[in-house]
Amino acid sequence: MKTPPLLRPGDEVILVSPASHPKSDQWKQGVEILESWGLKVRLAPNALSHYFGFGGSDEERLSDFQLALDDPNIKAIFPIRGGYGSSRILDRLNFNTFVHHPKWIIGFSDITAILNHVARLDIASIHGPMPHNFCQVGGDEALESLRSLLFEGKIQIEIPSEPENRLGQAEAGIVGGNLSLIVHLIGSKSLPDFAGNILLLEDVGENLYHIDRMVLQLKRAGLLDHLAGLIVGGFSDCKEAGLSVGKTVNQIILEHTAGSQYPIAFEFPSGHIAQNFPLVFGKKIKLLVNADNVQLTD
């Protein structure tokens, strides 16, 4: 697994919109944050384009992302936000230059498709906040963690343990991200091998029976059988619907991972929540799930 170089003050980074278009000017606050870190911020030519709900047509989004991958002056790629659309351009992107000269790609939600595709290429990336949500109330600690990770390569997260956690430890890479996107990638060349890795799951706005159906799909596809560990992030605004399953998200996951032995950490600060701590995909990390706390360290 190749790890992109750390950032330095003066480096140039680019903002792109491979999925949905920005719905507000919140991303401008994200630019101010990046500039306060000493970075030069370039806006891709079509980053603010609209094509229905997308951040431009497929051709425009493809062109911007290809530019970001190939330009040697660009040291990191920041999708402005998620939404939907990244997988529509994945198969047409050329990653040859990127593989030989990797750079950080940072995002979550729909960007899960890109992060996992890059993991298949043996390049590390970062599941974490994007400029559109850099300044969420309560997200200061996660944002500082992103800065520290990009410039110093440090990651150290410790949270209280949850009663439903499964205790244990693992040392492996992290893959996964948004549950809906992971299921969407099954059968494609963008889904990495989960065996021996720590799987991260999070989602937003899904009915609980949808969650049950998607986790069951992971189980039936054999993707939960040989994990090194499981991190369950935020499942924001996921509620019972007219079709009730009678279980919480945690209970659904415990049911479909029954019989496995790997550690499970629930309520991890990752996903569509203010405290969306950055996690490096692909790079080995230590997960320790104790009775008192959960630790994630490099």
XYZ file of C-alpha atoms in Angstrom:
298
model
C 0.000 0.000 0.000
C 1.414 3.375 -1.041
C 0.882 6.304 1.307
C 0.824 9.773 -0.306
C 3.338 12.328 1.002
C 2.331 14.499 3.935
C 1.276 18.041 3.133
C 3.464 21.070 3.773
C 2.584 24.768 4.009
C 2.586 26.219 0.516
C 1.265 23.028 -1.125
C -1.546 23.393 -3.629
C -4.796 21.440 -3.167
C -7.890 21.325 -5.358
C -11.645 21.347 -4.715
C -13.794 19.217 -7.014
C -17.443 18.115 -7.173
C -17.510 14.484 -8.367
C -20.944 13.893 -6.850
C -23.664 16.460 -6.039
C -23.314 20.208 -6.426
C -22.777 22.457 -3.372
C -26.158 23.524 -2.006
C -24.816 26.543 -0.156
C -21.701 28.667 0.302
C -20.578 26.680 3.358
C -17.672 25.352 1.323
C -16.150 28.837 1.328
C -15.554 28.495 5.076
C -13.768 25.255 4.259
C -11.489 27.142 1.886
C -10.678 29.617 4.647
C -9.727 26.723 6.921
C -7.450 25.159 4.313
C -5.794 28.523 3.673
C -5.291 29.013 7.412
C -3.304 25.759 7.297
C -0.971 27.396 4.788
C -2.354 25.640 1.724
C -3.037 27.164 -1.674
C -6.569 26.277 -2.745
C -7.537 25.876 -6.401
C -11.163 25.511 -7.477
C -11.580 23.048 -10.337
C -13.101 24.622 -13.488
C -16.478 22.899 -13.056
C -16.545 22.587 -9.248
C -19.577 24.896 -8.947
C -21.420 23.637 -12.015
C -24.998 22.373 -11.843
C -26.471 19.585 -13.914
C -29.752 18.668 -12.248
C -28.562 17.474 -8.811
C -25.005 16.764 -9.923
C -21.937 18.983 -9.668
C -21.872 19.299 -13.433
C -22.439 16.776 -16.217
C -20.610 13.460 -16.135
C -18.136 14.894 -18.656
C -17.486 17.984 -16.545
C -17.031 16.027 -13.329
C -14.820 13.500 -15.101
C -12.659 16.264 -16.586
C -12.167 17.975 -13.218
C -11.263 14.800 -11.373
C -8.882 13.668 -14.100
C -7.180 17.065 -13.894
C -6.874 16.662 -10.132
C -5.357 13.182 -10.483
C -2.833 14.165 -13.151
C -1.621 17.678 -12.260
C 1.756 17.291 -10.483
C 1.256 20.596 -8.660
C -1.813 19.282 -6.843
C -0.921 17.535 -3.578
C -4.403 16.684 -2.273
C -7.929 16.367 -3.665
C -10.899 17.608 -1.638
C -14.378 16.816 -2.957
C -16.543 19.697 -1.753
C -19.352 17.358 -0.654
C -20.912 13.950 -1.257
C -24.477 13.340 -2.398
C -24.522 11.100 -5.456
C -22.596 10.671 -8.686
C -19.008 9.559 -8.044
C -19.514 6.005 -9.297
C -20.861 7.343 -12.603
C -17.366 8.532 -13.579
C -15.145 5.926 -11.887
C -14.768 3.528 -14.798
C -13.683 6.315 -17.155
C -10.995 7.787 -14.910
C -7.370 7.016 -15.733
C -5.394 6.412 -12.542
C -2.026 5.637 -14.170
C -0.344 8.905 -13.207
C -1.969 8.851 -9.771
C -0.651 5.341 -9.027
C 2.922 6.427 -9.725
C 2.529 9.781 -7.955
C -0.165 9.306 -5.300
C -1.806 12.216 -3.527
C -4.369 12.357 -0.742
C -8.064 12.075 -1.577
C -10.239 13.116 1.375
C -13.987 12.571 1.748
C -16.859 10.369 2.890
C -20.501 9.604 2.011
C -20.711 9.193 -1.786
C -16.917 9.595 -1.942
C -16.842 6.086 -0.401
C -16.912 4.820 -3.998
C -13.694 6.657 -4.845
C -11.905 5.735 -1.608
C -12.581 2.036 -2.058
C -11.644 2.132 -5.739
C -8.332 3.734 -4.754
C -7.831 1.033 -2.090
C -8.047 -1.543 -4.890
C -5.107 0.303 -6.467
C -3.122 -0.062 -3.221
C -3.149 3.679 -2.499
C -4.064 5.046 0.939
C -6.772 7.705 1.238
C -8.666 9.482 4.017
C -12.269 8.967 5.086
C -13.048 12.281 6.735
C -14.609 15.749 6.626
C -15.029 17.715 3.402
C -14.982 21.518 2.959
C -18.781 21.701 2.831
C -18.967 20.437 6.426
C -15.617 21.572 7.846
C -17.317 24.090 10.130
C -20.109 22.012 11.648
C -20.844 22.952 15.238
C -19.102 20.397 17.457
C -16.651 19.244 14.803
C -13.574 21.208 15.891
C -11.720 18.216 17.319
C -12.276 16.121 14.187
C -11.102 18.981 11.978
C -7.927 19.428 14.003
C -7.384 15.686 13.764
C -7.589 15.985 9.970
C -5.005 18.773 9.946
C -2.690 16.724 12.160
C -3.115 13.659 9.979
C -2.407 15.506 6.721
C 0.634 17.431 7.966
C 2.073 15.154 10.661
C 0.727 11.709 9.851
C -0.663 11.252 13.355
C -3.867 9.523 14.355
C -4.902 8.743 17.905
C -8.554 8.379 18.848
C -9.900 7.228 22.199
C -13.602 7.040 23.048
C -15.650 5.439 25.843
C -16.679 1.848 25.258
C -20.293 0.926 24.491
C -22.114 -1.928 26.292
C -22.795 -3.740 23.008
C -19.163 -3.661 21.884
C -17.361 -6.924 21.272
C -13.984 -6.773 23.002
C -10.730 -7.595 21.259
C -7.936 -6.118 19.204
C -6.816 -5.982 15.604
C -4.001 -4.525 13.530
C -5.009 -4.082 9.915
C -6.041 -1.606 7.254
C -9.447 0.072 7.201
C -11.887 -0.153 4.279
C -15.565 0.561 3.801
C -17.440 3.725 4.689
C -21.038 4.461 3.731
C -23.087 1.263 3.902
C -25.350 2.163 0.961
C -22.310 2.805 -1.241
C -20.553 -0.384 -0.181
C -23.589 -2.438 -1.189
C -23.727 -0.409 -4.418
C -20.113 -1.438 -5.183
C -20.619 -5.194 -4.725
C -19.701 -7.023 -7.917
C -17.739 -4.074 -9.309
C -13.991 -3.571 -9.672
C -14.189 -0.778 -7.073
C -14.775 -3.016 -4.049
C -11.564 -4.043 -2.232
C -11.072 -7.349 -0.448
C -12.502 -7.011 3.070
C -10.812 -10.186 4.360
C -8.183 -9.363 6.969
C -9.206 -5.705 7.112
C -11.153 -3.576 9.574
C -14.510 -2.631 8.046
C -16.027 0.789 8.725
C -19.805 1.174 8.354
C -21.893 4.352 8.600
C -25.004 5.775 6.966
C -27.630 8.500 7.113
C -31.390 8.761 6.602
C -32.063 5.073 5.908
C -35.052 3.180 7.260
C -34.020 0.437 9.644
C -35.374 -2.286 7.369
C -33.116 -0.875 4.646
C -30.164 -1.159 7.055
C -31.150 -4.753 7.819
C -31.398 -5.578 4.113
C -28.013 -4.060 3.306
C -26.131 -5.658 6.209
C -27.778 -8.963 5.315
C -26.512 -8.500 1.756
C -22.956 -8.066 3.082
C -23.429 -11.244 5.104
C -24.850 -13.251 2.198
C -21.990 -12.052 -0.029
C -19.501 -13.386 2.526
C -18.086 -9.926 3.177
C -18.500 -10.138 6.962
C -16.898 -13.560 7.378
C -13.175 -12.829 7.565
C -12.846 -9.301 8.893
C -10.081 -8.314 11.303
C -12.488 -5.940 13.037
C -15.626 -3.861 12.595
C -16.067 -0.145 13.345
C -19.658 1.089 13.395
C -19.856 4.838 12.966
C -22.837 7.159 13.007
C -26.163 5.948 11.630
C -27.782 9.350 11.640
C -31.555 9.722 11.311
C -32.062 5.992 10.704
C -35.503 5.087 12.052
C -38.243 2.500 11.946
C -40.626 2.834 9.013
C -44.048 1.397 8.263
C -42.281 -1.915 7.840
C -40.788 -2.453 11.297
C -37.888 -4.801 12.044
C -37.981 -4.333 15.821
C -34.233 -3.909 16.191
C -31.757 -1.059 16.580
C -28.859 -0.610 14.157
C -26.510 -2.186 16.701
C -28.797 -5.189 17.164
C -29.082 -5.652 13.406
C -25.296 -5.690 13.045
C -24.819 -8.046 15.995
C -27.378 -10.438 14.533
C -25.669 -10.598 11.156
C -22.159 -10.925 12.614
C -23.127 -13.629 15.120
C -20.592 -16.433 15.218
C -17.637 -14.259 14.240
C -14.878 -13.466 16.723
C -13.482 -10.091 15.608
C -13.805 -6.959 17.785
C -16.712 -4.578 17.126
C -16.742 -0.921 18.183
C -20.128 0.803 18.095
C -20.889 4.549 18.142
C -17.510 5.434 16.654
C -17.115 9.140 15.768
C -17.194 8.745 11.992
C -19.763 9.478 9.314
C -22.585 11.982 8.879
C -22.015 13.526 12.296
C -20.191 16.630 13.511
C -17.350 14.646 15.092
C -16.363 12.897 11.884
C -12.819 11.873 12.743
C -10.515 11.159 9.793
C -9.442 7.569 9.217
C -6.732 6.443 6.815
C -7.993 3.753 4.465
C -5.417 1.135 3.534
C -2.725 1.905 6.085
C -2.295 -0.516 8.995
C -3.746 0.755 12.254
C -4.293 -0.693 15.716
C -7.834 -1.135 17.023
C -8.240 -1.978 20.705
C -11.731 -2.497 22.116
C -11.596 -2.651 25.915
C -14.358 -2.745 28.512
C -13.621 0.902 29.362
C -12.605 2.437 26.048
C -11.905 2.040 22.366
C -8.504 3.097 21.017
C -7.451 3.604 17.437
C -3.756 4.387 16.980
C -1.132 4.235 14.250
